[in-house]
Coordinates of C-alpha atoms (C1' of nucleotides) in Angstrom, one line a residue:
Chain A
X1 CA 99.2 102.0 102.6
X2 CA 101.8 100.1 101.9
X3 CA 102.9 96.0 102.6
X4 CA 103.6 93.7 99.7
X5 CA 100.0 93.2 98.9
X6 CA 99.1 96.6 98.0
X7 CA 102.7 97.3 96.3
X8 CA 101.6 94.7 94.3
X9 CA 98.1 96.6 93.5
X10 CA 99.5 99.5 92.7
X11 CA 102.1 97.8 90.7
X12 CA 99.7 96.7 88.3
X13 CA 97.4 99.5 88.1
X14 CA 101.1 101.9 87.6
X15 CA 102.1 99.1 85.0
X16 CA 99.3 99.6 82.3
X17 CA 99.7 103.3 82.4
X18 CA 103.6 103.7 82.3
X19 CA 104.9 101.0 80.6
X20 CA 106.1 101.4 76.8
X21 CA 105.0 105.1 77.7
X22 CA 107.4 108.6 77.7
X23 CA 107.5 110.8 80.5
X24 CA 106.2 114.1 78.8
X25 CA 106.8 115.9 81.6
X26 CA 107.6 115.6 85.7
X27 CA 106.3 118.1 88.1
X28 CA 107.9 118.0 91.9
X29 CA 106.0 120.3 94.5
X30 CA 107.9 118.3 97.2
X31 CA 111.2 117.1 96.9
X32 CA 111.9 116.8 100.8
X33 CA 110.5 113.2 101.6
X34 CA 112.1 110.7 103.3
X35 CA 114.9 111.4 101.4
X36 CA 115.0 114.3 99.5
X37 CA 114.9 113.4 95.8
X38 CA 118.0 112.7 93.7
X39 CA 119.6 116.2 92.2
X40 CA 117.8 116.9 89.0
X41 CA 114.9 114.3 89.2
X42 CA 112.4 115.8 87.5
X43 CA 115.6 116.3 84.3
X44 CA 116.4 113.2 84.5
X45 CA 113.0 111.6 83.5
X46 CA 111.4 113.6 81.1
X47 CA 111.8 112.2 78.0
X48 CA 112.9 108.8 79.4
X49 CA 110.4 106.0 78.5
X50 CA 109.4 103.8 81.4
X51 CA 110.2 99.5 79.6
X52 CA 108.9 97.8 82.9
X53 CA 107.5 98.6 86.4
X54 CA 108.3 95.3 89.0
X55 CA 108.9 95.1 92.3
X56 CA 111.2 94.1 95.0
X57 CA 110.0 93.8 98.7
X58 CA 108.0 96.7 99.1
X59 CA 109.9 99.0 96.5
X60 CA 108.7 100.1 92.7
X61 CA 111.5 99.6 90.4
X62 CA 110.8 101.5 86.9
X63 CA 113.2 100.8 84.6
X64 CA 114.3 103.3 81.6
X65 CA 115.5 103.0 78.5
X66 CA 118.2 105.5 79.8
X67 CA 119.8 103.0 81.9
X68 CA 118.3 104.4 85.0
X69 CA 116.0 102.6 87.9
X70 CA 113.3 104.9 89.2
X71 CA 113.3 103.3 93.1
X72 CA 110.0 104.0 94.7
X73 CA 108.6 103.5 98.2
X74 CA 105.4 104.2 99.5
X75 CA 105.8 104.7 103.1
X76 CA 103.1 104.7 105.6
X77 CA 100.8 107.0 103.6
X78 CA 101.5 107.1 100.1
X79 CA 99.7 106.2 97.1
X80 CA 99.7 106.9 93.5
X81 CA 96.4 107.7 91.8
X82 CA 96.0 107.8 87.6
X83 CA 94.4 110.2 86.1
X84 CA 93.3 109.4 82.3
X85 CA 92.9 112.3 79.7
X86 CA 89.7 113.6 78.8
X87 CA 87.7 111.9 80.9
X88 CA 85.8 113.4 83.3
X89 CA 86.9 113.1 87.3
X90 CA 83.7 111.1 88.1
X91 CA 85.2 108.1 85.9
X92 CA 88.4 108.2 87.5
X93 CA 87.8 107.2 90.9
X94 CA 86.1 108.7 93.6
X95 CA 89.5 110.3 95.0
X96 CA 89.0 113.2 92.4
X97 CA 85.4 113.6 91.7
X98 CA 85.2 116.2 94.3
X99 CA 88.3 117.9 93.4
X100 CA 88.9 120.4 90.2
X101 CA 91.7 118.4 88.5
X102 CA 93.5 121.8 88.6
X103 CA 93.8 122.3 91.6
X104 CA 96.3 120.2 92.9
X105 CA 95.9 118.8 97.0
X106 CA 98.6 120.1 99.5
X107 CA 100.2 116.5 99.8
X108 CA 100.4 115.7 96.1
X109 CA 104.3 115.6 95.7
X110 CA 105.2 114.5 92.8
X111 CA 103.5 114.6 89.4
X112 CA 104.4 112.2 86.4
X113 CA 102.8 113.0 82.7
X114 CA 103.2 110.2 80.4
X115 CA 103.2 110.8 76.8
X116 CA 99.2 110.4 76.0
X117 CA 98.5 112.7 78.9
X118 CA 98.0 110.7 81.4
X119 CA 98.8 111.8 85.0
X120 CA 100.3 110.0 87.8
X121 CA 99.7 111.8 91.0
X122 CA 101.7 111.1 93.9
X123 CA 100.4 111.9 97.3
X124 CA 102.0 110.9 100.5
X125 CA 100.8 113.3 103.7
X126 CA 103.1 111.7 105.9
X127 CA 106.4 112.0 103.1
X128 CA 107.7 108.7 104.3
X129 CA 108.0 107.5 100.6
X130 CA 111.0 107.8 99.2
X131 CA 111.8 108.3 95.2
X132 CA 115.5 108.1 94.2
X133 CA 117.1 107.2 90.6
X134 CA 119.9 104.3 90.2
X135 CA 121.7 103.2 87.3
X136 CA 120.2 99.0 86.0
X137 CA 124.0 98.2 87.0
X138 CA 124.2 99.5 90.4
X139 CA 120.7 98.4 91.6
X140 CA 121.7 95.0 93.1
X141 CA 124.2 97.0 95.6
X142 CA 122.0 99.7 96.1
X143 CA 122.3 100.4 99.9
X144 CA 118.1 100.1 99.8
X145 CA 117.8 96.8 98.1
X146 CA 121.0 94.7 98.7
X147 CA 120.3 93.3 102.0
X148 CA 116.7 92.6 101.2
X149 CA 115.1 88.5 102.2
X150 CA 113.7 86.4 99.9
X151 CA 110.4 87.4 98.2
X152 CA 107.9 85.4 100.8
X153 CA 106.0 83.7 97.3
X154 CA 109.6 83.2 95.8
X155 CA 110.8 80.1 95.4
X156 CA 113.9 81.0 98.2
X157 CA 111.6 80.8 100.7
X158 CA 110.6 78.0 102.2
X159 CA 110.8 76.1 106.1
X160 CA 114.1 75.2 105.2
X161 CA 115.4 78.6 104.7
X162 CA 113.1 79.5 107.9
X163 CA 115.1 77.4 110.0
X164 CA 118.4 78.4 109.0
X165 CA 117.4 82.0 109.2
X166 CA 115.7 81.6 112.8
X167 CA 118.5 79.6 114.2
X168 CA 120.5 82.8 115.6
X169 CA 117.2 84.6 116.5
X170 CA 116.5 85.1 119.9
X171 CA 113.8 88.2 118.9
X172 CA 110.0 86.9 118.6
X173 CA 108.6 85.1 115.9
X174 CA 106.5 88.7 115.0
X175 CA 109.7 91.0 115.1
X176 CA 111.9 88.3 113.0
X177 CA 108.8 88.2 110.3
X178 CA 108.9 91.9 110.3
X179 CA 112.8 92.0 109.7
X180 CA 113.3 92.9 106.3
X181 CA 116.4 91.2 106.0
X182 CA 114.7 87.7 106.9
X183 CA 112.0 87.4 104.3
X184 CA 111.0 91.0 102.2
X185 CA 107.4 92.4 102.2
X186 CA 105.6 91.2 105.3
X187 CA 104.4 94.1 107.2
X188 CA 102.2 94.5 110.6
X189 CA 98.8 93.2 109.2
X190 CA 100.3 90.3 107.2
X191 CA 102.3 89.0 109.8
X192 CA 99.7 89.2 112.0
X193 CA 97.2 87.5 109.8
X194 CA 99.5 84.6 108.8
X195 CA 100.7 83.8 112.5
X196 CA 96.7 83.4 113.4
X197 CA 96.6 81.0 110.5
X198 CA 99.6 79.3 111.5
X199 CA 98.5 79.1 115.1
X200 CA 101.6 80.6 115.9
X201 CA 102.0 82.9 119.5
X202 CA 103.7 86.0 118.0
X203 CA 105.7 86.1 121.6
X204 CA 107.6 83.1 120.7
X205 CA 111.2 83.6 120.2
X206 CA 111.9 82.8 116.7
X207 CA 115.1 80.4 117.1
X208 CA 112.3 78.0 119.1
X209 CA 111.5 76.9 116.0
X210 CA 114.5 76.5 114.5
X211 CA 116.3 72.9 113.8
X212 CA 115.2 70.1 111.8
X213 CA 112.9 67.2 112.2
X214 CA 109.5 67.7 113.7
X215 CA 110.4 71.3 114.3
X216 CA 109.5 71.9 110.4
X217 CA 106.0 71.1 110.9
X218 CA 105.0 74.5 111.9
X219 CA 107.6 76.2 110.0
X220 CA 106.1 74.5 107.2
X221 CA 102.6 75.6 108.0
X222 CA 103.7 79.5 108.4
X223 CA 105.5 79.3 105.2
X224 CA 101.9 78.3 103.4
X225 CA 99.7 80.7 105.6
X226 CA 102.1 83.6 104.8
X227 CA 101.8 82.6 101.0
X228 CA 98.3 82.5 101.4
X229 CA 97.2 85.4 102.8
X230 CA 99.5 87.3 100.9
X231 CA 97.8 85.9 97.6
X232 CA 94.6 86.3 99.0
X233 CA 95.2 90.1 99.8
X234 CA 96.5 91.3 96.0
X235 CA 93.6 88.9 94.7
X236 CA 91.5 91.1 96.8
X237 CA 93.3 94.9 95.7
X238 CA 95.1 94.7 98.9
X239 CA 93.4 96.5 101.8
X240 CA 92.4 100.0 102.1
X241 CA 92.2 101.1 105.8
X242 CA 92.7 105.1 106.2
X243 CA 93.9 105.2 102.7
X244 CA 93.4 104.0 99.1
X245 CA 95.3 101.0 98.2
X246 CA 94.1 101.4 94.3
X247 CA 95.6 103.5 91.7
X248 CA 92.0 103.8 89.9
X249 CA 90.6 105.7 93.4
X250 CA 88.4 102.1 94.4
X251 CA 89.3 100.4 97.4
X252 CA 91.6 96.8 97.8
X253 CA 88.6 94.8 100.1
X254 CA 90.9 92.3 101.9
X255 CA 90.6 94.5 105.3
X256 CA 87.0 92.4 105.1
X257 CA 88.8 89.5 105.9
X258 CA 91.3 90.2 108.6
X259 CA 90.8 87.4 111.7
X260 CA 92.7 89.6 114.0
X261 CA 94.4 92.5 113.2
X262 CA 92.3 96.3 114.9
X263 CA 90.2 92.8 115.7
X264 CA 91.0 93.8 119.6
X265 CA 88.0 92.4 122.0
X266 CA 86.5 90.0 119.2
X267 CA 85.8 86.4 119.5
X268 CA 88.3 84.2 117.6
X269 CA 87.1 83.3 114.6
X270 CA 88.6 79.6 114.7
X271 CA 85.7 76.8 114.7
X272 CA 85.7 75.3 118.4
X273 CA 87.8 78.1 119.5
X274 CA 86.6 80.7 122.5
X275 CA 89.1 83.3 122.8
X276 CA 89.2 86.7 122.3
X277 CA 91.6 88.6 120.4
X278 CA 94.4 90.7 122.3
X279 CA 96.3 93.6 121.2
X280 CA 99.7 93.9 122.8
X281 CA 102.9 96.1 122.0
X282 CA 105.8 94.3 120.1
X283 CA 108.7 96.4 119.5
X284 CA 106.3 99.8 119.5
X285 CA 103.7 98.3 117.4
X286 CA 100.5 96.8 117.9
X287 CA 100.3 92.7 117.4
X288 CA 96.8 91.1 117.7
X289 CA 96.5 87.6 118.2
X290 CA 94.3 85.1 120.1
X291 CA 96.0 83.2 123.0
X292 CA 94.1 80.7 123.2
X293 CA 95.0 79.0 119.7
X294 CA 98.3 80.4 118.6
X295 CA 101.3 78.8 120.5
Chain B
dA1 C1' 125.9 90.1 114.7
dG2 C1' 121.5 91.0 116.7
dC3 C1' 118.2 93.8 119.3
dT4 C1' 115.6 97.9 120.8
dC5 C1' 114.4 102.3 120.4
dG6 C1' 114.0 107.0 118.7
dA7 C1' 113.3 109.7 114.8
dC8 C1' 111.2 111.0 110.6
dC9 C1' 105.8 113.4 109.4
dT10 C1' 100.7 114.4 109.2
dG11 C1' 96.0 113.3 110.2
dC12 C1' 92.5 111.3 112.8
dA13 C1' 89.8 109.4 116.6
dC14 C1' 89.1 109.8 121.2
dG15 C1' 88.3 111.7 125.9
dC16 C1' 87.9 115.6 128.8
Chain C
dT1 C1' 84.2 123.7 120.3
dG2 C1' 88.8 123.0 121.4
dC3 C1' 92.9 120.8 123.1
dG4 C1' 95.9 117.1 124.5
dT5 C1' 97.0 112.2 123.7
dG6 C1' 97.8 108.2 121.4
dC7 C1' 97.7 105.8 117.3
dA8 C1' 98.6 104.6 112.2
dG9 C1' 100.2 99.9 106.7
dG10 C1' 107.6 101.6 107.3
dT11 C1' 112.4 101.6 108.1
dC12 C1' 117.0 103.6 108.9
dG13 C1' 120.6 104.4 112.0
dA14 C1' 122.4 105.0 116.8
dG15 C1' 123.8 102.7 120.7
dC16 C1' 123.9 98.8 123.5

DNA sequence: AGCTCGACCTGCACGC
DNA sequence: TGCGTGCAGGTCGAGC
């Protein structure tokens, strides 16, 4: 469920039940995702307490009071859901009301018990997270992190940094947004979303709008619609789609607003404008745009 | 250096 | 009903 936007939500609903909290105990029923999890994980954690949860790009970072970064990544299909002690499943989402607490589903992985009880489920069916454990001092070399972009609602990232970054691209404009190493975050829906609001053609090749001058007008204009919908979709929870994007088992809402993306066969939704909205293949994965406004 | 593609997994929706 | 196919929010590493 993962792009920047429901990191984010998940981020915060993580936050209030980790931070300044121990690890009483870690259960691991699946250490073999992406990467099978560091030797000793579970050791390694218990007993730690958990100062700050942020994130980078589309990675948790918990940091310990051992010294140690708990790296996490959610994949395609994973998500974290809380469970709060002595309450009853009904009030703690939807996601466990029709499952005994005890009885633990095939793809929860992981298991973290923080110090008042609660539990932090982690269930990924697809195991393309990731969970690893880096010392505070190693983390901005960490082979994950350290060739990472700019946070797109950073302060690094901006039409001037666009157009230097463009300049050598010759890929399209979609496959250059979704380059983690050009701006960190964007995923398939975002990108999508922001190019329709830019009225940008995801075919173009990215270094077209590179250089200075007039050239900055649009590079200017994706820089807000990317910042835009990005705030729009944590303001929102993110979007749920197959999954839950929220930690509390109730659903981000922002997949209400998408213009274009699974929009395939719709009108445009831009006033005065009468296309419809195509799905083609970039790179093995679906773009949807409409051809008639984005150029 | 930059680009494209295959691989990693499971589940689900669809058509026959 | 069952089965095959294609598709899904990500990203790393191989090979050009």
């Amino acid at each position: 469920m993962p792009e920047l936007p429901e990191v984010e939500t998940v981020r915060r609903g993580l936050a209030e039940a980790m931070e300044g909290r121990r690890f009483a105990g870690v259960t691991v029923r699946r250490a073999d995702l992406r990467f099978p999890l560091p030797a000793g994980f579970a050791a390694r954690v218990r007993g730690r307490c958990l100062i700050r949860l942020s994130r980078r790009a589309k990675y948790l970072l918990g940091f310990m009071n051992c010294g140690e970064v708990m790296v996490l990544h959610l994949g395609m299909s994973g998500r974290f859901t809380i469970i709060a002690p002595h309450k009853c499943a009904k009030q703690t989402g939807q996601f466990y009301h029709d499952r005994s607490s005890e009885a633990a589903a095939i793809h929860d992985h992981v298991v973290f018990i923080m110090e008042d009880a609660t539990r932090i489920v982690y269930n990924d069916p697809r195991r393309f997270g990731m969970m690893d454990l880096v010392r505070k001092t190693e983390l901005s070399s960490y082979r994950l992190l350290r060739d990472l972009g700019p946070e797109p609602l950073g302060g690094d990232f901006d039409a001037s940094y666009l157009a230097h970054a463009f300049k050598t691209r010759q890929t399209s404009l979609k496959a250059a947004l979704l380059d983690q190493k050009l701006v960190a975050g964007l995923g398939n829906i975002y990108v999508c979303e922001a190019l329709f609001r830019a009225e940008l053609s995801p075919l173009r090749t990215a270094s077209s709008l590179a250089g200075g001058g007039e050239k900055m007008v649009p590079l200017k204009r994706l820089v807000v619609t990317i910042r835009q919908v990005l705030a729009e979709a944590i303001a929102a929870g993110g979007s749920s789609l197959r999954d839950y994007a929220c930690t509390d088992g109730r659903l981000g809402y922002f997949q209400h607003k998408f213009a274009v993306y699974d929009r395939e066969g719709k009108p445009c939704s831009k006033p005065g404008c009468s296309g419809t909205i195509k799905r083609i293949v970039q790179n093995g994965r679906s773009t949807f745009y409409c051809s008639a406004c984005q150029h």
